[in-house]
Short mmCIF file of C-alpha atoms in Angstrom, two decimals:
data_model
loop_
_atom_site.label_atom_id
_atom_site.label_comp_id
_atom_site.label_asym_id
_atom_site.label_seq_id
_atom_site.Cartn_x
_atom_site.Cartn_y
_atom_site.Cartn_z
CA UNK A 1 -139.23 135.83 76.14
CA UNK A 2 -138.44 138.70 73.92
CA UNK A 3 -136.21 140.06 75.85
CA UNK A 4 -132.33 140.90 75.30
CA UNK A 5 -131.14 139.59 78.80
CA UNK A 6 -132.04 135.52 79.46
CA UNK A 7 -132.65 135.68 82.87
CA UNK A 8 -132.25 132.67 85.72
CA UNK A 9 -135.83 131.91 85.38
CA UNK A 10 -136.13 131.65 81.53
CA UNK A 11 -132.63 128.81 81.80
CA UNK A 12 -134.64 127.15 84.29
CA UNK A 13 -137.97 127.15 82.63
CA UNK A 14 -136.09 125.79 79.70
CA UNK A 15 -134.44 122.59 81.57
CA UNK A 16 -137.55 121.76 83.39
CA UNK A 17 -139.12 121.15 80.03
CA UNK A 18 -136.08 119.42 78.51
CA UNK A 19 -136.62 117.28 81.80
CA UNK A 20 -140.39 116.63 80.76
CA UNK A 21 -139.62 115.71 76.57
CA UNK A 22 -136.64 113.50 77.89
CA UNK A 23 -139.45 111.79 81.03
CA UNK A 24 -142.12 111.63 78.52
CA UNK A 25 -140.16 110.06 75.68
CA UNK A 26 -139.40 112.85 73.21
CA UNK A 27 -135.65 112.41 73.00
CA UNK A 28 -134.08 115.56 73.17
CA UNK A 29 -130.34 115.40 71.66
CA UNK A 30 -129.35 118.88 71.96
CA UNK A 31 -130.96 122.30 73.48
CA UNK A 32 -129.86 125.98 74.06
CA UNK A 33 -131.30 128.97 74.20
CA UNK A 34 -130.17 130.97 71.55
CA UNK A 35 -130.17 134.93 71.07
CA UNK A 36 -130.66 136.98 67.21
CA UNK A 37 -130.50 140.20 67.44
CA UNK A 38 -131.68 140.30 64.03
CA UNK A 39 -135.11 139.42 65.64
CA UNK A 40 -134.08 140.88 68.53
CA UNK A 41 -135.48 137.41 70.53
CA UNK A 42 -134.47 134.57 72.04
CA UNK A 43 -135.42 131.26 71.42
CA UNK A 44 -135.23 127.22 72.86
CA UNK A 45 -133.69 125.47 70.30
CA UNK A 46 -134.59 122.08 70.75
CA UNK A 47 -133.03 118.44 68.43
CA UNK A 48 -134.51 115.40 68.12
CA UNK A 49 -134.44 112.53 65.87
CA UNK A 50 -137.97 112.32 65.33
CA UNK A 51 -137.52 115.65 63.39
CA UNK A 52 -135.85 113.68 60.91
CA UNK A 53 -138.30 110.62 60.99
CA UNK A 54 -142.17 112.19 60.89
CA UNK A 55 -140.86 115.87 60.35
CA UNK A 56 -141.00 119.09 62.20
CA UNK A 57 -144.71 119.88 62.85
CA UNK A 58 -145.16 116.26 64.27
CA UNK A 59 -142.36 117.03 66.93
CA UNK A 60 -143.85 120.42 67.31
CA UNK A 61 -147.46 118.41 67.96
CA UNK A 62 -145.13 116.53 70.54
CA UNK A 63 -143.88 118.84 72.49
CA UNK A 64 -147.02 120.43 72.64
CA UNK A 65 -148.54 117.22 74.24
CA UNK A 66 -146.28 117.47 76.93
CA UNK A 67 -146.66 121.49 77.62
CA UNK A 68 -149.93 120.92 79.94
CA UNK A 69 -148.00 118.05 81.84
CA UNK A 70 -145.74 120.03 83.84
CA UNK A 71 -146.44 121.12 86.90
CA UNK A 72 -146.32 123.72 88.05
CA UNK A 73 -147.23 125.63 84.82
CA UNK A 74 -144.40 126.40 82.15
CA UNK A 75 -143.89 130.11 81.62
CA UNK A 76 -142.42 129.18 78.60
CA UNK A 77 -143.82 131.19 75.52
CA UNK A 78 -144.35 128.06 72.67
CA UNK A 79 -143.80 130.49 69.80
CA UNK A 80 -140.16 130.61 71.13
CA UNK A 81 -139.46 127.16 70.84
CA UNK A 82 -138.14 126.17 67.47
CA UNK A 83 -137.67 122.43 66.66
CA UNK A 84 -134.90 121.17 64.53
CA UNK A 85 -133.17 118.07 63.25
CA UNK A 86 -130.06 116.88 64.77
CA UNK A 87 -128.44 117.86 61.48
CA UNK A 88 -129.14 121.51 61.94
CA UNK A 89 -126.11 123.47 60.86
CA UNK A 90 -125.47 125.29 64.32
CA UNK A 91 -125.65 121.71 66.07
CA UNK A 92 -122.95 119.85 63.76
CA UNK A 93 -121.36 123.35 64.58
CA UNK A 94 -121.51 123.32 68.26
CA UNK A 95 -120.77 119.36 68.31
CA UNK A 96 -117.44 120.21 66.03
CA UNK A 97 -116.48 122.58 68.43
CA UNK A 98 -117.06 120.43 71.67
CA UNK A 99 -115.20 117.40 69.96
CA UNK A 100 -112.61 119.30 68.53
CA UNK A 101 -111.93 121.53 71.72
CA UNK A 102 -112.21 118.49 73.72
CA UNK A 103 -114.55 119.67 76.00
CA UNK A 104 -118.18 119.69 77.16
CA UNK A 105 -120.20 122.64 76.03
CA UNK A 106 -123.50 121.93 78.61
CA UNK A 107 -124.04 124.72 81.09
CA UNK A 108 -121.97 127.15 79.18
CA UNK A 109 -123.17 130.62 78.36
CA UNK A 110 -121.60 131.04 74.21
CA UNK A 111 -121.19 135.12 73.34
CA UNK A 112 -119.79 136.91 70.37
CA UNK A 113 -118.82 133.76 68.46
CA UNK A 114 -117.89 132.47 64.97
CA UNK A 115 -118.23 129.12 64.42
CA UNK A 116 -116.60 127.18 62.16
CA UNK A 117 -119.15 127.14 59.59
CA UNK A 118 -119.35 130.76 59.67
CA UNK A 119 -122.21 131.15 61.64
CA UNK A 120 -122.13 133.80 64.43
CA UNK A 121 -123.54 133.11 67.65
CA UNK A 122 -124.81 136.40 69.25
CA UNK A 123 -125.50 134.67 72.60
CA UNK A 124 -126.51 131.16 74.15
CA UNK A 125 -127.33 129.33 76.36
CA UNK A 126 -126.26 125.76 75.93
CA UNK A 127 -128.53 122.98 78.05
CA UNK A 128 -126.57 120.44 76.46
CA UNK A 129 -125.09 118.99 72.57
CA UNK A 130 -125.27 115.68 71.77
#
């Protein structure tokens, strides 16, 4: 996944295991891929509650159950994934943006953006923000 391009295949590795958390339980709120080009990489950003309630390695431990589940196999390198609470100041973010826009940001690529936080968005993917 440490590429500079997302490709088709990487956006639909990362919904089929959105689809898994959400079928096995793990709630996931939001999720986008999302591009630093200070690390050069790309990672899934995934939000859950349960961040918030037993912390981030237990969600990590979590998702990690459900990695072997999916069939066929994920392609999905795990050291991209990075776990965070709902709270996570690019989510409130994104979410103030979607409300105050009045629009839906799911299935939208993001590119060359300042939020209104101040954080800049090199490039995303957005699966969905709850």
């Amino acid at each position: 996944m440490a590429t500079a391009t997302l490709v088709n295949q990487e956006i639909e590795e990362g919904k089929r295991l959105i689809d898994a958390l959400n079928a096995a339980g793990l709630s996931v709120d939001s999720a986008l891929w999302i591009y630093s080009s200070e690390r050069e990489s790309w990672q899934l950003m995934l939000t859950s509650p349960l961040c918030d309630q037993k912390g981030t390695l237990h969600t990590y431990k979590e998702i990690m159950t459900v990695f072997p589940q999916v069939e066929p196999e994920l392609k999905i390198d795990w050291t991209g994934l990075v776990a965070v609470s709902p709270n996570h100041e690019l989510i409130k973010a994104l979410r103030q943006l979607q409300k105050e826009g009045d629009f839906n940001l799911s299935g939208r690529r993001m590119t060359n953006n300042l939020l209104s936080n101040r954080m800049w968005v090199d490039d995303a993917y957005i699966y969905q923000i709850a």
